[in-house]
Amino acid sequence: MGQLGRTQKSQAASEKKLKAYACELEQKLEARTRELAEARGHLSEALEQQTATSEVLRVISSSPGELQPVFQTMLANAARLCEAKFGTLYLCEKDALRIVAAYNVPPAFAEVRSRSPFRPAPSGTLGQVMRTKQTAHLSDLAATQAYAERDPATVAGIELGGVRTAVGVPMLKNNELIGIINIFRQEVRPFTEKQIELVKNFATQAVIAIENTRLLNELRQRTDDLGEALEQQTATSEVLRVISSSPSELAPVFHAMLANATRLCEANFGTLNLHDNGSFPVAATHNVPYAYAEYRRRHPLFNVGPSHPLARVAATKQVLQIADMRAEALYLEREPSCIAMGDLAGARTLLIVPMLKENDFLGAITIFRQEVLPFTDKHIELVKNFAAQAVIAIENTRLLNELRESLQRQTATADVLKVISRSTFDLQAVLDTLVQSAARLCEADMGNIARPGADGFFQVAATYGLLNDTQSAVQAKLRFKPGRESLIGRVLLDHAPVQIEDAASDPEYALSHAQQATGFRTMLGVPLMRKGTPIGVFGLVRRSVRPFSDKQIELLITFADQAVIAIENVRLFDEVQARTRELSEAMLQNATRICEAKFGTMYLREGDAFRAVALHNAPPAFAEYLPPGGPAVHRQANRAGAEFRRASCHRHREHPAAQRAAGIPSTANRHRRRAEGHQPLDIRASTRSRHSDRERDEALRSRGGAHL
């Protein structure tokens, strides 16, 4: 029995130990189960957070440069993982906040928060974050001082959004507050540290997303700028190519320029106007609506009022942008030009850029949009660049045309001088050449030179451009004297250039029959002056009303001076010829008498021939056959001259009168060469020479008369 008792006790003790061990194992199992459950919970929570983070990163990668979907996804995950009812995300604008994302926000509260940026109360959740740049966690918003003071933002959150517990987490970049994430519960239940850390993690991701977007947008902007620069350079190159290929033509340059400006500035159409004394003629258009183009063709911009957009730009020399043409005062006042612009062309937004050369207004480039959409500063700078190129093209064309005009004038002058040198004795050929050259270079339809006639009246001596016999007959019958009734009369009266803009409407012009016969309208006359006295009038005529320019007037004055030189050369040459004939005849008379000859002749050698220049006491039949200055006599006369020289006695050859006669040909030739070199002689010097010759002849006759 004793042994049995001991055995039973031992079994009981073992059972007790086994139960204790089993209980311990059960406790350990429960602890391990709890730990496993906690680990699984932590793992699930981490996995959920990682999933949320991955989702945010996926949205960031799939929407580069777009923050709205990133913020929306971030806020939804933060509210869900932190067991919040709803949430908001704000960005800072100086000392105010602007909502950029919302999740599950009650509509009334969302409507208040969507208004313009607001400044939160310093004691509220958002105010504390802005002031401290630290997380603000308010367990019960209704118990805060901000609510007690009825701060509008706090009151709206509690009464419209039902907010009780709130946490605000700052979004910081280099300790600079750039935004706030706010999540809310509608019951008093504070957020855990893990939940707050989770929101901080989302705030960090939001800052990274904002920075990435900023960098990406900067990169895109730089790429766009490079693309725009390349496009602008291409357009500029195209314009420069057109300028180089059309150095004297502005139309293709203006069209290329306007097309590129309209395209690059995203405008619908454009125009380029030049400035001409208050008027704005159209020089180029691009893509202009047909109805407006037709209206502008029928109604050009002549003498527009000071309120017109182009007139305003001309006055200020500044860029003018009109945001909406239909809101302009001129449009509301029904000004026809602006009505056509707004209604026929559909123009709404206008950009007008002046074309300036050293502050001189040359014209303007205008581009139009058919919607109210102002042009950017880049667009304005681009059109300014095209305006500068237009000014360069205008200046280059002007210089080239001036060079060509100068070359044409020099060529024409050289041609006239060539004719003068070749036609020293043919004044008509010189005058005809002058009239033709002047009319061509001055763009005249007709031209003439009038000179005084035997009756003292001036009449046409050279003409160009008369189309029929009737016009020629009218010109031939006209006689002019100083007076206001004709162009030539006015020039003779004023001793100065005269221009009649329209002979058909000039009240003082009296030659209506001549005007109707020839059809001239605009007239220009320049006097041919010698020593303050008009010796002729150079006239040009156009059959249309188009006044001559200052350059053309100067050019005609130059031609008039050349005409005076030609007339003077011929006059002086005729005087020399007459004087030579007088001397030749006197010497021939003395030689014939000294040599006791019946009659005599004098010849000048011209190449292989001789020309009779003087006759004395010749028989009528012989004189008729060979008049002085008549046709040349060939080598037969040369033999007769040789026999005469051999038959002449020595004393006759040495007589002073005979020596003087022998010197006549060389003197005459010298005067002739001087005249042929078209060098104008001084009239007074020629007169003095003529007087001295006469005195010398009288002295010679008084001394030699006794011997004869």
XYZ file of C-alpha atoms in Angstrom:
708
model
C 0.000 0.000 0.000
C 2.753 2.298 0.884
C 4.376 1.646 -2.415
C 1.136 2.259 -4.258
C 0.656 5.527 -2.454
C 4.030 6.694 -3.388
C 3.406 5.789 -7.001
C 0.149 7.652 -7.060
C 1.746 10.706 -5.572
C 4.493 10.558 -8.106
C 1.989 10.333 -10.930
C 0.036 13.228 -9.542
C 3.171 15.303 -9.348
C 4.034 14.402 -12.899
C 0.565 15.261 -14.080
C 0.829 18.548 -12.306
C 4.113 19.246 -13.943
C 2.721 18.237 -17.272
C -0.255 20.528 -16.833
C 2.005 23.375 -15.824
C 4.236 22.722 -18.805
C 1.218 22.483 -21.088
C -0.126 25.745 -19.691
C 3.234 27.365 -20.251
C 3.343 26.046 -23.775
C -0.161 27.307 -24.352
C 0.803 30.738 -23.070
C 3.878 30.769 -25.282
C 1.761 29.669 -28.231
C -0.712 32.438 -27.550
C 2.149 34.944 -27.265
C 3.666 33.681 -30.480
C 0.269 33.831 -32.117
C -0.209 37.413 -30.958
C 3.289 38.313 -32.126
C 2.596 36.639 -35.424
C -0.687 38.485 -35.718
C 1.047 41.740 -34.877
C 3.813 40.964 -37.346
C 1.227 40.092 -39.934
C -0.564 43.369 -39.105
C 2.644 45.326 -39.380
C 3.502 43.517 -42.580
C 0.060 44.169 -43.986
C 0.275 47.812 -42.913
C 3.741 48.177 -44.468
C 2.563 46.390 -47.569
C -0.436 48.692 -47.759
C 1.790 51.725 -47.299
C 4.212 50.430 -49.919
C 1.304 49.775 -52.234
C 0.063 53.320 -51.681
C 3.556 54.687 -52.237
C 3.920 52.598 -55.387
C 0.587 53.882 -56.615
C 1.695 57.469 -56.027
C 4.996 56.820 -57.780
C 3.135 55.176 -60.673
C 0.918 58.250 -61.018
C 3.995 60.495 -60.884
C 5.696 58.486 -63.627
C 2.585 58.226 -65.796
C 1.727 61.927 -65.484
C 5.068 63.767 -65.724
C 4.603 67.465 -65.340
C 1.019 67.129 -64.024
C 0.581 67.609 -60.265
C -3.199 67.357 -59.951
C -3.508 63.553 -60.373
C -0.474 63.048 -58.100
C -1.970 65.193 -55.332
C -5.359 63.522 -55.691
C -3.928 59.987 -55.426
C -1.666 60.978 -52.528
C -4.512 62.549 -50.558
C -6.864 59.601 -51.105
C -4.255 57.114 -49.860
C -3.326 59.263 -46.858
C -6.980 59.599 -45.782
C -7.656 55.895 -46.264
C -4.530 54.609 -44.510
C -4.932 57.024 -41.592
C -8.625 56.240 -41.210
C -9.534 59.872 -41.855
C -12.903 60.978 -43.165
C -11.548 63.425 -45.771
C -8.512 65.506 -46.592
C -7.243 68.620 -48.384
C -3.916 69.731 -49.871
C -2.859 73.387 -50.109
C -0.020 75.261 -51.775
C 1.407 78.453 -50.315
C 1.085 81.786 -52.108
C 3.106 84.227 -49.977
C 1.118 84.445 -46.711
C -2.037 82.770 -48.085
C -3.137 79.247 -49.016
C -4.797 77.947 -52.168
C -6.444 74.504 -52.265
C -5.147 72.317 -55.116
C -6.557 68.866 -54.190
C -9.444 67.482 -52.080
C -10.644 64.005 -51.122
C -14.174 63.191 -49.975
C -14.706 66.756 -48.709
C -18.316 67.654 -47.834
C -19.705 69.829 -50.664
C -20.501 72.885 -48.540
C -17.026 72.924 -47.021
C -15.437 72.243 -50.448
C -17.300 75.227 -51.934
C -15.881 77.555 -49.270
C -12.345 76.228 -49.635
C -12.424 76.504 -53.458
C -12.750 80.281 -53.292
C -9.811 82.669 -53.715
C -6.680 82.083 -51.565
C -7.344 82.684 -47.845
C -5.275 83.538 -44.779
C -5.923 81.081 -41.917
C -6.132 82.097 -38.250
C -2.813 81.759 -36.371
C -4.356 79.429 -33.750
C -5.964 77.046 -36.251
C -4.363 73.916 -37.685
C -3.222 75.576 -40.903
C -2.158 78.763 -39.093
C 0.046 76.826 -36.670
C 1.746 74.951 -39.511
C 2.412 78.168 -41.414
C 3.788 79.856 -38.290
C 5.976 77.004 -36.958
C 6.643 74.896 -40.097
C 5.884 71.921 -37.785
C 3.119 69.337 -37.729
C -0.030 70.553 -35.941
C -2.289 67.899 -34.327
C -5.558 69.128 -32.812
C -7.565 66.461 -30.979
C -10.752 68.538 -30.864
C -11.041 71.506 -33.167
C -14.215 72.614 -31.429
C -12.225 73.192 -28.242
C -9.664 75.494 -29.832
C -9.343 79.244 -29.344
C -9.745 79.742 -33.094
C -13.246 78.284 -32.948
C -14.025 80.274 -29.865
C -12.955 83.431 -31.668
C -15.108 82.392 -34.646
C -12.246 82.239 -37.127
C -14.005 81.818 -40.522
C -11.767 78.961 -41.681
C -12.179 77.046 -38.394
C -15.917 77.687 -38.237
C -16.297 76.463 -41.829
C -14.348 73.300 -41.038
C -16.449 72.439 -37.978
C -19.885 73.583 -39.052
C -19.720 72.791 -42.775
C -17.293 69.892 -42.762
C -18.091 68.359 -39.362
C -14.400 68.380 -38.427
C -13.365 67.464 -34.864
C -9.860 65.991 -35.024
C -7.382 67.402 -37.538
C -3.718 67.052 -38.342
C -1.715 69.368 -40.603
C 1.660 68.292 -42.016
C 3.995 70.821 -43.676
C 5.509 70.276 -47.142
C 9.038 71.664 -46.846
C 11.788 72.248 -49.373
C 15.062 73.514 -47.875
C 13.086 74.624 -44.821
C 10.774 76.655 -47.040
C 7.067 75.972 -46.633
C 5.545 75.233 -50.011
C 2.304 73.509 -48.945
C 0.260 71.671 -46.294
C -1.528 68.291 -46.200
C -4.585 68.313 -43.922
C -6.628 65.214 -42.910
C -9.734 65.205 -40.745
C -11.925 62.961 -38.582
C -15.507 63.833 -37.789
C -15.160 62.409 -34.269
C -12.743 63.195 -31.473
C -10.114 60.497 -32.059
C -6.489 61.595 -32.251
C -4.237 60.201 -34.964
C -1.404 57.852 -34.003
C 2.258 58.627 -34.418
C 2.479 56.055 -37.218
C -0.390 57.721 -39.041
C 1.212 61.129 -38.662
C 4.543 59.699 -39.919
C 2.681 58.239 -42.872
C 1.259 61.677 -43.757
C 4.770 63.149 -43.391
C 5.988 60.548 -45.894
C 3.271 61.614 -48.335
C 4.246 65.284 -47.766
C 7.829 64.426 -48.704
C 6.630 62.655 -51.837
C 4.505 65.695 -52.705
C 7.559 67.974 -52.440
C 9.536 65.590 -54.673
C 6.679 65.530 -57.186
C 6.485 69.349 -57.177
C 10.245 69.691 -57.715
C 10.290 67.052 -60.454
C 7.409 68.803 -62.179
C 9.193 72.150 -61.907
C 12.384 70.722 -63.407
C 10.457 68.900 -66.108
C 8.493 72.027 -66.977
C 11.707 74.051 -67.118
C 13.202 71.417 -69.409
C 10.094 71.468 -71.575
C 10.150 75.269 -71.615
C 13.783 75.288 -72.661
C 13.015 72.725 -75.342
C 10.073 74.825 -76.512
C 12.254 77.936 -76.450
C 14.904 76.168 -78.498
C 12.217 74.983 -80.905
C 10.788 78.492 -81.157
C 14.257 79.951 -81.598
C 15.003 77.428 -84.330
C 11.675 78.185 -86.005
C 12.308 81.916 -85.738
C 15.835 81.521 -87.119
C 14.430 79.478 -89.995
C 11.848 82.199 -90.683
C 14.530 84.893 -90.463
C 16.751 82.917 -92.837
C 13.854 82.619 -95.271
C 13.251 86.373 -95.155
C 16.968 87.093 -95.620
C 17.039 84.682 -98.556
C 14.142 86.543 -100.174
C 15.898 89.865 -99.511
C 19.112 88.620 -101.136
C 17.277 87.133 -104.120
C 15.128 90.248 -104.648
C 17.411 93.154 -103.692
C 15.315 95.793 -105.433
C 11.832 94.311 -104.935
C 10.046 94.832 -101.631
C 6.787 92.976 -102.365
C 8.181 89.397 -102.053
C 10.136 90.403 -98.942
C 7.050 91.872 -97.280
C 4.923 88.828 -98.158
C 7.484 86.351 -96.776
C 7.895 88.438 -93.627
C 4.160 88.785 -93.016
C 3.463 85.085 -93.620
C 6.119 84.047 -91.071
C 5.025 86.613 -88.477
C 1.394 85.496 -88.765
C 2.287 81.806 -88.503
C 4.773 82.050 -85.634
C 2.496 84.286 -83.562
C -0.517 82.007 -84.128
C -2.510 84.810 -85.739
C -5.247 84.360 -88.346
C -4.102 87.002 -90.841
C -1.888 90.048 -91.184
C -1.245 93.258 -93.124
C 1.766 95.492 -93.730
C 1.106 99.193 -94.302
C 3.561 101.883 -95.352
C 3.227 105.477 -94.196
C 2.840 108.295 -96.692
C 2.003 111.720 -95.271
C -0.902 110.609 -93.078
C -2.033 107.790 -95.375
C -1.346 104.083 -94.942
C -1.282 102.263 -98.306
C -1.278 98.462 -98.063
C 2.068 96.989 -99.138
C 1.396 93.317 -98.320
C -1.309 91.028 -96.909
C -1.443 87.427 -95.729
C -4.546 85.271 -95.443
C -6.844 88.312 -95.218
C -10.562 87.422 -95.513
C -11.812 88.144 -99.018
C -14.617 90.496 -97.976
C -12.256 92.669 -95.944
C -9.593 92.644 -98.691
C -12.161 93.869 -101.226
C -13.371 96.574 -98.852
C -9.847 97.799 -98.222
C -9.127 97.811 -101.964
C -12.149 100.051 -102.553
C -11.523 102.182 -99.458
C -7.782 102.708 -98.929
C -6.576 104.233 -95.678
C -6.091 107.842 -96.807
C -5.979 110.638 -94.235
C -7.354 108.573 -91.343
C -8.347 110.297 -88.117
C -6.023 110.565 -85.101
C -7.978 107.891 -83.189
C -7.448 105.203 -85.816
C -5.102 102.443 -84.512
C -2.512 103.034 -87.257
C -2.579 106.793 -86.659
C -2.059 106.208 -82.935
C 0.967 104.025 -83.606
C 2.333 106.612 -86.051
C 1.967 109.330 -83.408
C 3.424 107.389 -80.456
C 5.884 105.177 -82.388
C 5.042 102.471 -79.828
C 3.593 98.967 -80.050
C -0.199 98.915 -79.751
C -2.192 95.830 -78.716
C -5.988 95.936 -78.785
C -7.447 93.120 -76.697
C -10.887 93.249 -78.339
C -11.612 95.326 -81.423
C -15.342 95.211 -80.756
C -14.833 96.907 -77.395
C -12.946 99.844 -78.958
C -14.568 103.293 -78.920
C -14.241 103.668 -82.704
C -16.058 100.370 -83.247
C -18.803 101.348 -80.821
C -19.064 104.709 -82.620
C -19.529 102.775 -85.903
C -16.410 104.183 -87.590
C -16.494 102.517 -91.070
C -12.882 101.292 -91.138
C -13.129 99.683 -87.696
C -16.553 98.230 -88.459
C -15.095 96.590 -91.577
C -12.191 95.279 -89.532
C -14.437 93.819 -86.863
C -17.347 92.584 -88.984
C -15.920 91.746 -92.423
C -12.571 90.424 -91.173
C -13.820 89.121 -87.824
C -10.835 90.724 -86.102
C -10.888 90.707 -82.303
C -7.335 90.962 -80.935
C -4.847 93.185 -82.844
C -1.106 93.687 -82.503
C 0.388 96.684 -84.364
C 4.183 97.076 -84.401
C 5.774 100.211 -85.908
C 8.577 100.093 -88.494
C 11.053 102.764 -87.383
C 14.226 104.117 -88.952
C 16.052 106.447 -86.555
C 12.685 107.322 -84.962
C 11.125 108.002 -88.376
C 7.852 106.111 -88.819
C 7.948 104.162 -92.103
C 4.910 101.928 -91.616
C 3.514 99.142 -89.435
C 3.004 95.376 -89.299
C -0.430 94.330 -87.993
C -1.424 90.761 -87.099
C -4.981 89.770 -86.187
C -6.705 87.057 -84.183
C -10.349 86.258 -84.692
C -10.761 85.502 -80.983
C -10.087 87.508 -77.852
C -6.629 86.168 -77.003
C -3.852 88.702 -76.318
C -0.426 88.183 -77.853
C 2.463 87.349 -75.517
C 5.642 89.338 -74.966
C 7.492 86.760 -77.082
C 5.086 87.382 -79.946
C 5.606 91.127 -79.645
C 9.402 90.740 -79.701
C 9.143 88.453 -82.708
C 7.072 90.946 -84.712
C 9.492 93.707 -83.653
C 12.283 91.646 -85.170
C 10.370 91.306 -88.443
C 9.653 95.061 -88.407
C 13.382 95.752 -88.050
C 14.089 93.428 -90.996
C 11.445 95.264 -93.047
C 13.188 98.584 -92.343
C 16.529 97.080 -93.418
C 14.948 95.784 -96.631
C 13.387 99.197 -97.344
C 16.704 100.960 -96.747
C 18.654 98.468 -98.866
C 16.168 98.844 -101.696
C 16.313 102.635 -101.416
C 20.109 102.659 -101.553
C 20.151 100.218 -104.461
C 17.582 102.240 -106.385
C 19.505 105.435 -105.690
C 22.644 103.731 -106.956
C 20.841 102.593 -110.083
C 19.326 106.038 -110.607
C 22.751 107.620 -110.148
C 24.227 105.185 -112.643
C 21.398 105.910 -115.088
C 21.929 109.656 -114.668
C 25.673 109.300 -115.176
C 25.102 107.115 -118.230
C 22.589 109.597 -119.623
C 24.973 112.491 -118.935
C 27.793 110.615 -120.621
C 25.539 109.933 -123.618
C 24.595 113.603 -123.833
C 28.215 114.721 -123.551
C 29.138 112.191 -126.225
C 26.485 113.624 -128.520
C 27.685 117.156 -127.735
C 31.274 116.209 -128.552
C 30.280 114.424 -131.757
C 27.712 117.011 -132.856
C 29.434 120.278 -132.067
C 27.838 121.901 -135.096
C 24.473 120.081 -134.846
C 22.568 121.682 -131.965
C 19.310 119.948 -132.884
C 20.804 116.491 -132.335
C 22.046 117.554 -128.896
C 18.690 119.042 -127.851
C 16.780 115.984 -129.090
C 19.070 113.694 -127.064
C 18.671 115.853 -123.958
C 14.853 115.830 -124.179
C 14.709 112.077 -124.734
C 17.108 111.287 -121.851
C 15.393 113.668 -119.419
C 11.921 112.298 -120.213
C 13.095 108.704 -119.757
C 14.934 109.232 -116.465
C 12.227 111.459 -114.970
C 9.426 109.059 -116.010
C 7.715 111.670 -118.197
C 5.454 110.910 -121.146
C 6.515 113.945 -123.183
C 9.232 116.565 -123.179
C 10.321 119.662 -125.052
C 12.808 122.516 -125.153
C 11.566 125.977 -126.132
C 13.894 128.673 -127.462
C 13.331 132.284 -128.545
C 12.369 132.792 -132.184
C 13.021 135.645 -134.573
C 9.824 137.396 -133.459
C 10.963 137.415 -129.812
C 8.429 134.780 -128.743
C 9.550 131.399 -127.448
C 8.621 128.300 -129.426
C 9.318 124.580 -129.220
C 12.713 123.658 -130.727
C 12.949 119.985 -129.667
C 10.270 117.478 -128.664
C 9.877 113.898 -127.441
C 6.840 111.684 -126.943
C 4.323 113.281 -129.319
C 2.172 110.460 -130.601
C 0.497 111.928 -133.676
C 0.614 114.723 -136.232
C -2.125 116.685 -134.447
C -0.023 116.991 -131.320
C 3.021 117.987 -133.375
C 1.005 120.631 -135.208
C -0.322 122.068 -131.942
C 3.206 122.252 -130.538
C 4.551 123.932 -133.674
C 1.893 126.679 -133.626
C 2.335 127.643 -129.995
C 4.172 130.880 -129.174
C 5.048 131.770 -125.609
C 5.864 134.900 -123.674
C 6.217 135.552 -119.917
C 2.853 135.067 -118.207
C 0.717 132.752 -116.072
C -1.320 131.175 -118.879
C 1.268 128.509 -119.801
C 4.067 126.493 -118.215
C 6.760 128.093 -120.398
C 5.321 131.549 -119.696
C 5.473 130.958 -115.929
C 9.078 129.754 -116.102
C 10.020 132.834 -118.156
C 8.174 135.027 -115.671
C 9.665 133.499 -112.508
C 13.150 132.618 -113.841
C 12.810 129.465 -111.695
C 11.500 125.883 -111.934
C 7.697 125.637 -112.067
C 5.491 122.572 -111.531
C 1.793 122.458 -112.422
C 0.240 119.521 -110.603
C -2.800 119.292 -112.901
C -3.098 121.511 -115.965
C -6.716 120.402 -116.467
C -7.813 121.945 -113.156
C -5.315 124.808 -112.826
C -7.398 128.048 -112.881
C -4.596 130.134 -114.436
C -3.660 127.700 -117.193
C -5.182 129.014 -120.425
C -3.982 126.601 -123.142
C -6.953 124.265 -122.813
C -6.901 123.324 -126.514
C -3.266 122.224 -126.246
C -3.998 120.325 -123.039
C -6.888 118.489 -124.658
C -4.928 117.719 -127.833
C -1.892 116.285 -126.043
C -3.609 114.987 -122.905
C -0.991 116.262 -120.474
C -1.815 116.757 -116.784
C 1.262 117.205 -114.566
C 3.909 119.568 -115.974
C 7.408 120.584 -114.950
C 9.439 123.427 -116.456
C 13.033 124.547 -115.789
C 14.672 127.676 -117.272
C 17.863 127.593 -119.365
C 19.699 130.524 -117.780
C 22.665 132.485 -119.157
C 23.897 135.429 -117.085
C 20.554 135.745 -115.307
C 18.514 135.697 -118.522
C 16.457 132.726 -119.732
C 17.549 131.552 -123.175
C 15.141 128.630 -123.193
C 12.770 126.439 -121.167
C 13.092 122.672 -120.584
C 9.661 121.090 -120.042
C 8.430 117.607 -119.072
C 4.828 116.372 -119.120
C 2.909 113.440 -117.669
C -0.490 112.347 -118.920
C -1.549 111.460 -115.349
C -1.687 113.547 -112.196
C 1.599 112.495 -110.604
C 3.900 115.296 -109.403
C 7.613 115.113 -110.116
C 9.878 114.442 -107.118
C 12.622 116.727 -105.847
C 15.251 114.388 -107.283
C 13.610 114.508 -110.699
C 13.493 118.320 -110.551
C 17.218 118.392 -109.697
C 17.901 116.011 -112.556
C 16.009 118.220 -115.030
C 17.987 121.252 -113.813
C 21.177 119.302 -114.609
C 19.924 118.572 -118.116
C 18.986 122.237 -118.513
C 22.557 123.219 -117.600
C 23.867 120.817 -120.241
C 21.490 122.338 -122.794
C 22.854 125.805 -121.968
C 26.419 124.536 -122.476
C 25.492 123.033 -125.840
C 23.732 126.228 -126.987
C 26.647 128.375 -125.820
C 29.193 126.134 -127.539
C 27.334 126.376 -130.842
C 26.893 130.135 -130.470
C 30.573 130.640 -129.714
C 31.592 128.341 -132.535
C 29.375 130.275 -134.962
C 30.953 133.510 -133.775
C 34.426 132.060 -134.309
C 33.435 130.789 -137.736
C 31.980 134.180 -138.696
C 35.076 135.982 -137.443
C 37.291 133.527 -139.301
C 35.359 134.140 -142.506
C 35.691 137.895 -142.038
C 39.444 137.606 -141.527
C 39.778 135.150 -144.388
C 37.911 137.404 -146.775
C 39.965 140.460 -145.679
C 43.226 138.604 -146.104
C 42.102 137.171 -149.448
C 41.122 140.640 -150.636
C 44.539 142.053 -149.657
C 46.382 139.096 -151.156
C 44.472 139.390 -154.446
C 45.181 143.115 -154.645
C 48.840 142.756 -153.650
C 49.384 140.048 -156.220
C 47.439 141.988 -158.857
C 45.166 138.992 -159.333
C 41.721 139.099 -160.858
C 40.043 137.092 -158.087
C 41.026 134.716 -155.330
C 39.875 131.737 -153.243
C 40.988 130.362 -149.877
C 40.825 126.683 -148.907
C 41.293 124.773 -145.673
C 42.642 121.280 -145.780
C 40.402 118.578 -144.302
C 42.130 115.206 -144.540
C 42.648 114.386 -148.216
C 40.393 117.234 -149.410
C 40.160 121.013 -149.329
C 37.159 123.113 -148.419
C 36.629 126.615 -149.778
C 36.343 129.092 -146.917
C 36.567 132.452 -148.769
C 36.088 133.958 -152.227
C 37.062 137.426 -153.538
C 35.885 139.004 -156.790
C 35.171 135.565 -158.233
C 33.073 135.384 -161.401
C 29.424 134.701 -160.600
C 29.405 131.288 -162.254
C 32.506 130.185 -160.355
C 31.194 131.658 -157.098
C 27.947 129.783 -157.603
C 29.842 126.601 -158.230
C 32.114 127.002 -155.222
C 30.552 129.272 -152.564
C 32.576 129.959 -149.390
C 32.079 127.146 -146.935
C 30.835 124.938 -149.766
C 31.877 121.394 -150.739
C 35.474 120.285 -150.493
C 37.747 120.270 -153.530
C 39.960 117.209 -153.871
C 43.609 116.789 -154.873
C 43.221 118.782 -158.105
C 42.940 121.915 -155.955
C 46.082 120.838 -154.143
C 48.091 120.920 -157.421
C 46.700 124.340 -158.289
C 47.771 125.610 -154.901
C 51.315 124.314 -155.393
C 51.647 126.006 -158.794
C 50.375 129.284 -157.303
C 52.972 129.172 -154.536
C 55.798 128.550 -157.058
C 54.633 131.476 -159.229
C 54.470 133.930 -156.316
C 57.451 136.273 -156.080
C 59.682 136.403 -153.057
C 58.732 139.970 -152.071
C 55.060 139.102 -152.023
C 55.652 136.147 -149.681
C 57.579 138.385 -147.272
C 55.046 141.204 -147.258
C 53.383 141.522 -143.768
C 49.922 141.273 -145.249
C 50.870 138.072 -147.072
C 52.349 136.620 -143.886
C 49.151 137.527 -142.027
C 47.106 135.811 -144.726
C 49.279 132.722 -144.435
C 48.522 132.593 -140.709
C 44.759 132.647 -141.081
C 44.271 128.880 -141.521
C 46.186 128.039 -138.331
C 44.253 130.683 -136.380
C 40.965 129.412 -137.732
C 41.923 125.831 -136.986
C 42.868 126.758 -133.430
C 39.466 128.404 -132.849
C 37.762 125.464 -134.478
C 39.549 122.911 -132.263
C 38.625 124.943 -129.211
C 34.960 124.961 -130.214
C 34.976 121.252 -131.039
C 36.330 120.511 -127.541
C 32.993 121.965 -126.277
C 34.733 124.306 -123.858
C 32.459 127.346 -123.288
C 34.239 130.591 -124.048
C 33.902 133.690 -121.978
C 31.667 136.079 -123.903
C 33.507 139.153 -122.719
C 36.902 137.685 -123.662
C 35.560 136.842 -127.118
C 34.240 140.405 -127.487
C 37.538 141.899 -126.373
C 39.362 139.654 -128.860
C 37.031 140.762 -131.643
C 37.551 144.424 -130.820
C 41.346 144.047 -130.660
C 41.335 142.273 -134.046
C 39.382 145.111 -135.622
C 41.746 147.705 -134.174
C 44.726 145.756 -135.468
C 43.207 145.497 -138.950
C 42.528 149.229 -139.087
C 46.105 149.966 -138.010
C 47.418 147.567 -140.632
C 45.335 149.156 -143.372
C 46.435 152.644 -142.332
C 50.066 151.624 -142.434
C 49.959 149.428 -145.529
C 47.404 151.386 -147.536
C 50.008 153.833 -148.816
C 52.176 150.972 -150.030
C 49.219 149.434 -151.803
